[in-house]
Coordinates of C-alpha atoms in Angstrom, one line a residue:
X1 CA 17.7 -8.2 10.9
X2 CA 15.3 -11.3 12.3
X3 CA 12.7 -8.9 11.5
X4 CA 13.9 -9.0 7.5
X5 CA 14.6 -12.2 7.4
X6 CA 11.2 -13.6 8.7
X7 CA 9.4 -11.6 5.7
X8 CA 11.9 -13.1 3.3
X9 CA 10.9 -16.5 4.7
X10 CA 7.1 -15.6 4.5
X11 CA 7.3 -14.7 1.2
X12 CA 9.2 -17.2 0.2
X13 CA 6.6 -19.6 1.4
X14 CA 4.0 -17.3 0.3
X15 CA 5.2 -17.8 -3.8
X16 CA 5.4 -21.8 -3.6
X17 CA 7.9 -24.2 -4.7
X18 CA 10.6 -21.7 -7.4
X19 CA 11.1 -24.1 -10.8
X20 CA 14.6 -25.3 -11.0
X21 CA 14.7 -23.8 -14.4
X22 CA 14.0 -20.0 -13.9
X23 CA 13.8 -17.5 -11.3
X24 CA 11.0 -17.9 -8.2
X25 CA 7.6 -16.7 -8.9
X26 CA 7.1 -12.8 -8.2
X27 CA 4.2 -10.8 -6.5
X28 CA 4.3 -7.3 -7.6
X29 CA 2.7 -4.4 -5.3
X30 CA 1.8 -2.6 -8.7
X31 CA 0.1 -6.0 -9.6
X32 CA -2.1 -6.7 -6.1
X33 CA -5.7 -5.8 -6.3
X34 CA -7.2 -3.9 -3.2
X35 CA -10.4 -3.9 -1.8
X36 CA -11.8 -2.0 1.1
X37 CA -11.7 -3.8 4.3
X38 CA -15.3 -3.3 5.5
X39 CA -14.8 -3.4 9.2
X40 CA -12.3 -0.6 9.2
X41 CA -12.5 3.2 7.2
X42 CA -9.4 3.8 5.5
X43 CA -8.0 0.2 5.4
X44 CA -8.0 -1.7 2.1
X45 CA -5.9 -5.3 1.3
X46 CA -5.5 -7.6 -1.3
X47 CA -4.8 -11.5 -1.1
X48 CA -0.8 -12.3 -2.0
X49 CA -0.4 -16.0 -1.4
X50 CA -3.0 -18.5 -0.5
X51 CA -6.8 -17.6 0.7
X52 CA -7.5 -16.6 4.5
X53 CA -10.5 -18.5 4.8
X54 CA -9.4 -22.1 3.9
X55 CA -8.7 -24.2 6.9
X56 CA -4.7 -24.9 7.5
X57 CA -4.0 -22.9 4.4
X58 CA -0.7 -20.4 4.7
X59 CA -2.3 -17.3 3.6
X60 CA -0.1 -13.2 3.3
X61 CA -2.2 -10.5 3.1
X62 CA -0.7 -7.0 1.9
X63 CA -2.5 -4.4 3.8
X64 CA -2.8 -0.6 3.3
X65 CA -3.7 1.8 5.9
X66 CA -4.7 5.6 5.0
X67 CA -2.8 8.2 6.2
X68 CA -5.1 8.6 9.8
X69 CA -6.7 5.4 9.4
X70 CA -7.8 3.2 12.4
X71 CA -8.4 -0.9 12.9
X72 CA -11.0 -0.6 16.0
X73 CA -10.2 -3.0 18.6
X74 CA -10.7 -6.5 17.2
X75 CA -9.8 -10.3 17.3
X76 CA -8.9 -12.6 14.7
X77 CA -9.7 -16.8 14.9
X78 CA -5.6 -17.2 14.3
X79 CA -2.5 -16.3 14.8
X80 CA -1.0 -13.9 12.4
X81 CA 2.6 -12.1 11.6
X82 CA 2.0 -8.2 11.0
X83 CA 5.0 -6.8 9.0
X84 CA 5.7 -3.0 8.3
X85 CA 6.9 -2.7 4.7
X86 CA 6.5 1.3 4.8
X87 CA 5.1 3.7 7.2
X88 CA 5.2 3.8 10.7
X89 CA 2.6 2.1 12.1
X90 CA 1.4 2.2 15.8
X91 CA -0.3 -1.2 17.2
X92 CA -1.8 -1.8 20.8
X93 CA -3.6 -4.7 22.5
X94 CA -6.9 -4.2 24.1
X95 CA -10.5 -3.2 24.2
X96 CA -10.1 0.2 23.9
X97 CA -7.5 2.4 21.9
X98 CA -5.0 4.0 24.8
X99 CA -2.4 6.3 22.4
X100 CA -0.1 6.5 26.0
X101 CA 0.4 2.2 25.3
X102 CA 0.8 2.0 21.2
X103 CA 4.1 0.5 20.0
X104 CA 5.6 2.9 17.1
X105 CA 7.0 0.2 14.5
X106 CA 8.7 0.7 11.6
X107 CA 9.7 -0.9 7.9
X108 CA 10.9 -4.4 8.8
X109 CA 9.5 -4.5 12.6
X110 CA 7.1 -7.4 13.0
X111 CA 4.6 -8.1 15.9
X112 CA 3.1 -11.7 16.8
X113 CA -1.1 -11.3 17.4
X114 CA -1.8 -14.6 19.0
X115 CA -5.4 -15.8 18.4
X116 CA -8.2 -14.4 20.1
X117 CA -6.2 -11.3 21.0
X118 CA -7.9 -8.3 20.5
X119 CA -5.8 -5.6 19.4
X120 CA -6.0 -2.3 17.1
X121 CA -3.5 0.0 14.8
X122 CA -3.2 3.6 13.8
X123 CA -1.7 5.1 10.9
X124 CA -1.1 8.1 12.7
X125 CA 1.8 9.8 10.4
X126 CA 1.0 9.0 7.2
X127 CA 0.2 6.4 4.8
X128 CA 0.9 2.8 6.1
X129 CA 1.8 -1.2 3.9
X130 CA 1.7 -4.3 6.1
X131 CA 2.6 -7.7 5.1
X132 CA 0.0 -10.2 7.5
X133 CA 0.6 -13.5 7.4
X134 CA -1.1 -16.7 8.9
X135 CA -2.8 -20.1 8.7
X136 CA -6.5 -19.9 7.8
X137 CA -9.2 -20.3 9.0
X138 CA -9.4 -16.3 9.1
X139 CA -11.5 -13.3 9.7
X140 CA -12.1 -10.3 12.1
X141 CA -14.7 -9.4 14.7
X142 CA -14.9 -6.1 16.4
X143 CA -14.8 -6.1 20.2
X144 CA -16.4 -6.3 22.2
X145 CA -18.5 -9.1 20.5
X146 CA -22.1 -8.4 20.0
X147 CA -24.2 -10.5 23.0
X148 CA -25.6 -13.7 21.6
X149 CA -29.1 -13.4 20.7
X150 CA -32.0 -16.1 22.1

């Protein structure tokens, strides 16, 4: 039940202040517009509330997976809240994707990814919607990071 009511709370941050005169601003799925996330084959999202990259701006994501599809290992520069709305989705933490360590969650499951903590998903059963939410700056890097060049 935590798990429902922190996305109720995000998304209730997410749409702003409600107007005392009429119901709270809504964000339809049928509405969203996806785009491809270019890191990742399979994985598409489009921006609900606020914009990643602004620094200290609240930002959700809503966050498709394929059926099959794979996020690599990778870090992000912040904290985020990872949400299952649908699907089972299967996350692990570290360098290199180990199916004996993923942790199988379901709709309304929620996992903290502290900053800097590289990590990876599988949509292993089918197709997979995520609600991500954090404070921006944002962004992804694969791991392991490429060497710095002199």
């Amino acid at each position: 039940m935590l798990s429902r009511a922190l996305l109720f709370a995000s998304l209730a941050l997410c749409a702003g202040a409600a107007r005392a005169d009429g119901p709270p601003p809504a964000v339809l799925q049928s509405e969203l517009k996806y785009a491809p996330v270019p890191l990742f084959s399979g994985v598409s999202a489009a921006p609900v509330s606020g914009t990643a990259t602004q620094p200290g701006a609240l930002y959700a994501l809503s966050v498709k997976y394929a059926a099959g599809a794979r996020s690599l290992p990778h870090t992000h520069p912040d904290a985020r809240v990872v949400t299952v709305i649908a699907g089972r989705f299967y996350a692990g933490v570290g360098g290199q994707i180990d199916e004996a360590s993923l942790r199988a969650l379901g709709p309304g499951d929620s996992i903290v990814v502290p900053a800097d903590t590289v990590h990876y998903g599988w949509a292993k059963d089918g197709e997979v919607l995520l609600l991500e939410t954090g404070v921006g700056p944002s962004g992804a890097s694969l791991w392991p990071k490429p060497a710095p060049q002199r």
